[in-house]
Coordinates of N, CA and C in Angstrom, one line a residue:
X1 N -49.4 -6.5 15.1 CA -48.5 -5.6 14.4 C -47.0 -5.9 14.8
X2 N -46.0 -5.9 13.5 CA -44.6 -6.7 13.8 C -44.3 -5.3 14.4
X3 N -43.3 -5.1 15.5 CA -41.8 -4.9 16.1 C -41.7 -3.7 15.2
X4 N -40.8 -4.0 14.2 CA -40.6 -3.3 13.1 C -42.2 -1.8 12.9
X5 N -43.0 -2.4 12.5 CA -44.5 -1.7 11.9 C -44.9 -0.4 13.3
X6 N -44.0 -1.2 14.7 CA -44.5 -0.6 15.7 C -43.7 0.9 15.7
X7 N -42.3 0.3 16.0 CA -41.2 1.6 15.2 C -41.6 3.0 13.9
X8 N -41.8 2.2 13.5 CA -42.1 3.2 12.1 C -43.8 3.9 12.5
X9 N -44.6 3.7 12.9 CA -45.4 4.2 13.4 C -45.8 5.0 14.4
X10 N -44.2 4.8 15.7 CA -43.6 5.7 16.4 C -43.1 6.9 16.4
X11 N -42.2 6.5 15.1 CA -41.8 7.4 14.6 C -42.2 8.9 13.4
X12 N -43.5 8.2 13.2 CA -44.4 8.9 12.5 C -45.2 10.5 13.2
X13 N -45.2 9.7 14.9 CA -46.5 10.1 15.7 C -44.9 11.3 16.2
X14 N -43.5 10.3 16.5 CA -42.9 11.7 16.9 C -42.8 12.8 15.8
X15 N -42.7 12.6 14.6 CA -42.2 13.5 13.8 C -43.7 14.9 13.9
X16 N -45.1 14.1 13.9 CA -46.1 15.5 14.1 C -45.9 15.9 15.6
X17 N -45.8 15.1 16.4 CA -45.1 16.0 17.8 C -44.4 16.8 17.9
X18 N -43.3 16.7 16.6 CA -42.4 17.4 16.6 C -41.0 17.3 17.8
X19 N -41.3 15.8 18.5 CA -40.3 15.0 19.4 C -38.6 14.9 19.0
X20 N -38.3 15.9 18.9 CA -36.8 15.6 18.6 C -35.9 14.8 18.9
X21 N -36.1 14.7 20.5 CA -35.2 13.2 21.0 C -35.9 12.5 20.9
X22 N -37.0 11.6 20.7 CA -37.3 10.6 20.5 C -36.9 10.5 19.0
X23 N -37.4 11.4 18.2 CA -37.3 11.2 16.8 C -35.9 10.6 16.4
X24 N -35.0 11.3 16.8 CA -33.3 11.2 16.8 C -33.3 9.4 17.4
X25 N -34.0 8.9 18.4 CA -33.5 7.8 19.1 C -34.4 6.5 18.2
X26 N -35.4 6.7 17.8 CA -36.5 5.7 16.9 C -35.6 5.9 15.0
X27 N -34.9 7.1 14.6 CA -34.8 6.9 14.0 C -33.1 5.9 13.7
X28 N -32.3 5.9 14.8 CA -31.4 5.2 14.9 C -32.2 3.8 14.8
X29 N -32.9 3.3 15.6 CA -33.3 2.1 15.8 C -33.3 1.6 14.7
X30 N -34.5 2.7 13.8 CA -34.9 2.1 12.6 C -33.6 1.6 11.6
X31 N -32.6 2.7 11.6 CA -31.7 2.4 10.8 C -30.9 1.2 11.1
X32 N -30.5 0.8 12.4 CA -30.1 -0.2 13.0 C -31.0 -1.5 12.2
X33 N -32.3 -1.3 12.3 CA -33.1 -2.5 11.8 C -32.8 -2.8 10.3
X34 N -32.8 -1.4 9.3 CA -32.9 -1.4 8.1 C -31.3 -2.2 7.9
X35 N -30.5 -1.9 8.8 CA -28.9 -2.3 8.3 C -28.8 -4.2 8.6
X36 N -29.7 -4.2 9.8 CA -29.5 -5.6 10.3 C -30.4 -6.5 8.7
X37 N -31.5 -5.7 8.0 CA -32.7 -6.2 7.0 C -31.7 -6.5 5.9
X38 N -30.5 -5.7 5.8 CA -30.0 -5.7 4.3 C -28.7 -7.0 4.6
X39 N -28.1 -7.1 5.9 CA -27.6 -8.0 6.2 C -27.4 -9.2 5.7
X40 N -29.3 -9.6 6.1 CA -29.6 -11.0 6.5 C -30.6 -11.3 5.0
X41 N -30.8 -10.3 4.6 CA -31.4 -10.5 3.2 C -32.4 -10.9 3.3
X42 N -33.3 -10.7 4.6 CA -35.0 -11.2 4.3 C -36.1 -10.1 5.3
X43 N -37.0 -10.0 4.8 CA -37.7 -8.9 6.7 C -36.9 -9.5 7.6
X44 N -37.3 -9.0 8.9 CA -36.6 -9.1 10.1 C -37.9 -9.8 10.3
X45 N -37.8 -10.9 11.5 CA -39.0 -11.7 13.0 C -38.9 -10.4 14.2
X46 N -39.7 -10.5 14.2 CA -39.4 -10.1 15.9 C -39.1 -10.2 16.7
X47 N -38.6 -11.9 16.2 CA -37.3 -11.9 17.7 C -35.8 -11.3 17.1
X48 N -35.5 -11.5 15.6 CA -34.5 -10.7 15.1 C -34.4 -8.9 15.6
X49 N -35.5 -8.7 15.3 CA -36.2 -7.3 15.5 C -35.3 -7.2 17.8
X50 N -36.1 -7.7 17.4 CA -36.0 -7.9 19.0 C -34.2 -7.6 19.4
X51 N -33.1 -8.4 18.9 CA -31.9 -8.7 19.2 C -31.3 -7.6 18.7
X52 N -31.4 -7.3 17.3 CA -31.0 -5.3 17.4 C -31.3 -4.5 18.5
X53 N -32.8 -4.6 18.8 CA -32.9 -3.5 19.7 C -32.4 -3.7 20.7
X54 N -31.7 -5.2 21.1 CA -31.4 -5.3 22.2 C -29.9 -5.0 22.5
X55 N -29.1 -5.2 21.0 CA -27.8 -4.3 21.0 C -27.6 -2.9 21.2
X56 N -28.4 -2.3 20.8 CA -28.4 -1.0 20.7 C -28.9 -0.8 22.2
X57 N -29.6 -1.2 23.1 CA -29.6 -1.1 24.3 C -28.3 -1.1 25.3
X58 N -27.8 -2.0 24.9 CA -26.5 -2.8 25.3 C -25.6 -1.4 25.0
X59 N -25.5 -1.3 23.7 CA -24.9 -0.3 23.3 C -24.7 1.0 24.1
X60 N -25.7 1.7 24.5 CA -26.2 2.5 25.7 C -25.4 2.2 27.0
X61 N -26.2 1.6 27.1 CA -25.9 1.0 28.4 C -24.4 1.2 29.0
X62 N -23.1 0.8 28.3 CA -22.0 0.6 27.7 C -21.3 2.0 28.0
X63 N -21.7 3.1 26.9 CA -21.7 4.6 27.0 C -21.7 4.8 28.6
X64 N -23.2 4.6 28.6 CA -23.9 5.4 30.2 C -21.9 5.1 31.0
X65 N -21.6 4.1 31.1 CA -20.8 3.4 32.2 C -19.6 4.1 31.9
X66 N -19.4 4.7 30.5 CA -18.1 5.0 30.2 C -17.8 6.5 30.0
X67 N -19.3 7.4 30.6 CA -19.4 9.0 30.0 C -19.4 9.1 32.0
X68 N -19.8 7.9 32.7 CA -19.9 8.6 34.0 C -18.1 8.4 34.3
X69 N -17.6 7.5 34.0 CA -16.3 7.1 34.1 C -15.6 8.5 34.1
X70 N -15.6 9.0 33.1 CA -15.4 10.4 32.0 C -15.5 11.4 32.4
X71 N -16.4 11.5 33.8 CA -17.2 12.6 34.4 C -17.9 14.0 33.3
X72 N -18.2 12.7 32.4 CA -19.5 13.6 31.1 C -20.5 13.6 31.4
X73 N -20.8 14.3 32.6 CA -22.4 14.1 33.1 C -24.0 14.2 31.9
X74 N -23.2 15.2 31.3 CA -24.1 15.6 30.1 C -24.5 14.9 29.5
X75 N -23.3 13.7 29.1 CA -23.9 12.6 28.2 C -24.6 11.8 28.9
X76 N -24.1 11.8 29.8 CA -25.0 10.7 31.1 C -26.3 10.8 30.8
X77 N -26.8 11.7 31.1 CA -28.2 12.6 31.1 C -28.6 12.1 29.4
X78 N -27.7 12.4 28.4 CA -28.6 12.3 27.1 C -29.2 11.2 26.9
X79 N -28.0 10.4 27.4 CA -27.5 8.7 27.3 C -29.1 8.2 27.7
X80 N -29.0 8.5 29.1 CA -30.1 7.8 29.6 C -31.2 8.1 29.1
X81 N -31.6 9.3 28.8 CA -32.5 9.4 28.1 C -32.9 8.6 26.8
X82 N -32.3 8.4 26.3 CA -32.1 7.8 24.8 C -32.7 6.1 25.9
X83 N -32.2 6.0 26.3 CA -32.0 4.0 27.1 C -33.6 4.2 27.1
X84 N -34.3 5.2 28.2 CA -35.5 5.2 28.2 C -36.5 4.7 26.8
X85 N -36.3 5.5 25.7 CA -36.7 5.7 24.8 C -36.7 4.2 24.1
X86 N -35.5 3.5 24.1 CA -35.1 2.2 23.7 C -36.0 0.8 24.1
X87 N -35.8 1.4 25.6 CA -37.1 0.2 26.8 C -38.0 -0.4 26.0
X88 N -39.0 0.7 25.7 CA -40.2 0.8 25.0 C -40.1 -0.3 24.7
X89 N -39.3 -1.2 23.4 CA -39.6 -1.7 22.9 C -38.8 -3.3 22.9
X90 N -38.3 -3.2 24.2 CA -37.7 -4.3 24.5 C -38.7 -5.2 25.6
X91 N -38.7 -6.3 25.7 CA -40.0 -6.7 26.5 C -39.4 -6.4 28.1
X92 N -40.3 -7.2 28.9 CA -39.9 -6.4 30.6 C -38.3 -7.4 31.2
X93 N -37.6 -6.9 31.4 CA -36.5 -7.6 32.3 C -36.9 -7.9 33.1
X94 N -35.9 -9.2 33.5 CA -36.7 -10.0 34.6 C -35.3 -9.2 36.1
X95 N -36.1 -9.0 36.8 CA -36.1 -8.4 38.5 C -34.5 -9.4 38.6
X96 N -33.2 -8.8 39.8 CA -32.8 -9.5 40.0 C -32.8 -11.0 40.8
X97 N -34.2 -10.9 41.5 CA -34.7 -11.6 42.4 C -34.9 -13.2 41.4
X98 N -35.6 -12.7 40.3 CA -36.0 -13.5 39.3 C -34.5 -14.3 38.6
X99 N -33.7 -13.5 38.2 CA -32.6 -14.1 37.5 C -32.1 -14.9 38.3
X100 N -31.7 -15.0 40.3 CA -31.5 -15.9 40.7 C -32.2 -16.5 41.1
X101 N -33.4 -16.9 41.0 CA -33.7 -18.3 41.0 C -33.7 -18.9 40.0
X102 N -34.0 -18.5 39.0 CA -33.9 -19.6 37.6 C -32.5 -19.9 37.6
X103 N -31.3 -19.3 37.7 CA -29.7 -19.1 38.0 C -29.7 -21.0 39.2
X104 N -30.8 -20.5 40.3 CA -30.8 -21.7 41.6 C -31.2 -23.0 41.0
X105 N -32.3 -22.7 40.3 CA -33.0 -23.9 39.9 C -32.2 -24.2 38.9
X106 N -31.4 -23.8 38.0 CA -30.6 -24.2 37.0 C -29.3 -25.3 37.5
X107 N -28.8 -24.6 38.7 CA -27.7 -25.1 39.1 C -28.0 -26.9 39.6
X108 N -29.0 -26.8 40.5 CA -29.6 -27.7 40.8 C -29.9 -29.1 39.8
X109 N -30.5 -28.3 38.7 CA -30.7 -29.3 37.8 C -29.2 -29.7 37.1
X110 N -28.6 -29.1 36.9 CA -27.7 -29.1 36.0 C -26.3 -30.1 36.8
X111 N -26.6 -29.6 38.5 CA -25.7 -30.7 39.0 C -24.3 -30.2 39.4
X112 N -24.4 -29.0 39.5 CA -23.5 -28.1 39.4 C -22.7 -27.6 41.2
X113 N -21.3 -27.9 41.2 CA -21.2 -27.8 42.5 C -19.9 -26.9 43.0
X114 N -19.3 -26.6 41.8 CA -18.5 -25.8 41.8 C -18.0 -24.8 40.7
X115 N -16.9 -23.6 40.6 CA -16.5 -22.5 40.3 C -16.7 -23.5 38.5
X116 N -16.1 -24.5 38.4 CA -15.5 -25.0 37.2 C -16.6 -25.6 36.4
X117 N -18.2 -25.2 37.4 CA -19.2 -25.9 36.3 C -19.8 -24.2 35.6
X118 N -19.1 -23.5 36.1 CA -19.7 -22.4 35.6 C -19.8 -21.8 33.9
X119 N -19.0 -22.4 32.9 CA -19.5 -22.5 32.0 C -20.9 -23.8 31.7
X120 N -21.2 -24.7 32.6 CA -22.5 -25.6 32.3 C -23.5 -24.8 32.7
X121 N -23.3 -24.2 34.1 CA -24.3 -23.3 34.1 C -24.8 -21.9 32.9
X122 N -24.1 -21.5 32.5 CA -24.1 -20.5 31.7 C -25.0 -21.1 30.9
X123 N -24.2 -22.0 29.9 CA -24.3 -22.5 28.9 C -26.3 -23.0 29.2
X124 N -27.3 -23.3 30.6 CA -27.4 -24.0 30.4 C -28.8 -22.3 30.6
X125 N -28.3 -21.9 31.4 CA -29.4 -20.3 32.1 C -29.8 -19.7 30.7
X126 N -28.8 -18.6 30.1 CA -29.0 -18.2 28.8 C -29.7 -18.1 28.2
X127 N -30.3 -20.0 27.8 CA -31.4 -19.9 26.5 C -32.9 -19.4 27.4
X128 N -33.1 -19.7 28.4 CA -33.9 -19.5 29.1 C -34.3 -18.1 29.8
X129 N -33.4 -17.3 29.7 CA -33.4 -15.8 29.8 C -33.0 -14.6 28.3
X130 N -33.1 -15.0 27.5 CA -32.2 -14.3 26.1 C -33.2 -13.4 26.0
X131 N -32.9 -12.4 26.4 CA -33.4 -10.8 25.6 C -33.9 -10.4 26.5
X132 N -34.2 -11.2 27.9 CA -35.1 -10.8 29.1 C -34.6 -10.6 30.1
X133 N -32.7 -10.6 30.2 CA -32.2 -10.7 31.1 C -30.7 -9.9 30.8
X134 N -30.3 -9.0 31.6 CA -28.9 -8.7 31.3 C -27.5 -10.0 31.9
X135 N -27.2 -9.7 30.7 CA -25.9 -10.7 30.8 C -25.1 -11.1 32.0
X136 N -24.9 -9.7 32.0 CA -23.7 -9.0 33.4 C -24.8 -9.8 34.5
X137 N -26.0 -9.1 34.9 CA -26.4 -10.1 36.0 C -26.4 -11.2 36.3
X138 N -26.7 -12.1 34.9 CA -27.2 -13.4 35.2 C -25.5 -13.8 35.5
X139 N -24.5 -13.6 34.6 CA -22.8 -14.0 35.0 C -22.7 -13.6 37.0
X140 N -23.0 -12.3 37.4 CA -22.8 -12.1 38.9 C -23.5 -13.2 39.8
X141 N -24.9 -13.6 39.0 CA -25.6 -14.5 39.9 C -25.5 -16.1 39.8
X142 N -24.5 -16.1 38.8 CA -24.3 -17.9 38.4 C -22.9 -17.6 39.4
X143 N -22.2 -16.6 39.5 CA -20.8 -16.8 40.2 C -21.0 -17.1 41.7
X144 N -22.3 -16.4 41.9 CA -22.7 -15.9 43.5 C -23.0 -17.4 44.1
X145 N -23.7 -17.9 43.1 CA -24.3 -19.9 43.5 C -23.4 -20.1 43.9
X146 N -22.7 -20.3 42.6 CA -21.4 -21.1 42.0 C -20.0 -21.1 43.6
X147 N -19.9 -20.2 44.3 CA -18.5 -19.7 45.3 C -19.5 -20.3 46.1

């Protein structure tokens, strides 16, 4: 079952729950998907599927940082809630433990020995973490080698 099939099926089961925040948060997704479908002018893959959901995470994520800034506890609280709800359907992130060693073994291979190979490394980590890895970490842990 596609990504997509999984959503809408989710969404089905909150609606006889009568799940309001989830409903509210699966049916953004969905529309997020439907907007990215009309875009690109063909179904979505699941890894397409995949990269919305992973904006709209990002998206979250973003908020959470900018409502605690704000001292909007409230939204904090919605916020996260909603991020929860989002997880679901993003596959598992890899541990920070994990991001630096692939970050170790990258540098290594890549030959990398200072501040100024840090776009090689980037450029090199990335494909090898995409959708499984937050950005921001894998940047803190290429810098951390990298100094």
């Amino acid at each position: 079952m596609s990504l997509v099939d999984t959503i809408t099926d989710d969404m089905k089961t909150a609606m006889k729950a009568r799940d309001k925040e989830t409903l509210s948060v699966i049916r953004m997704l969905k529309a997020a998907l439907m907007n990215e479908k009309v875009k690109v002018n063909h179904e979505l893959s699941d890894e397409e599927a995949q990269a919305v959901i992973g904006r709209e995470y990002k998206q979250r994520k973003e908020s959470v940082e900018e409502f605690a800034k704000g001292n909007r506890d409230d939204l904090v609280q919605s916020t996260e809630a909603e991020i929860k709800i989002v997880e679901k359907y993003l596959p598992k992130q890899l541990s920070k433990d994990e991001i630096e060693k692939i970050v170790a073994d990258t540098v290594s291979a890549v030959g990398a020995t200072s501040s100024s190979d840090f776009g090689k490394v980037m450029g090199a980590v990335m494909p090898k973490v995409k959708g499984i890895a937050d950005g921001k970490l894998v940047n803190q842990a290429v810098k951390s080698q990298l100094s």
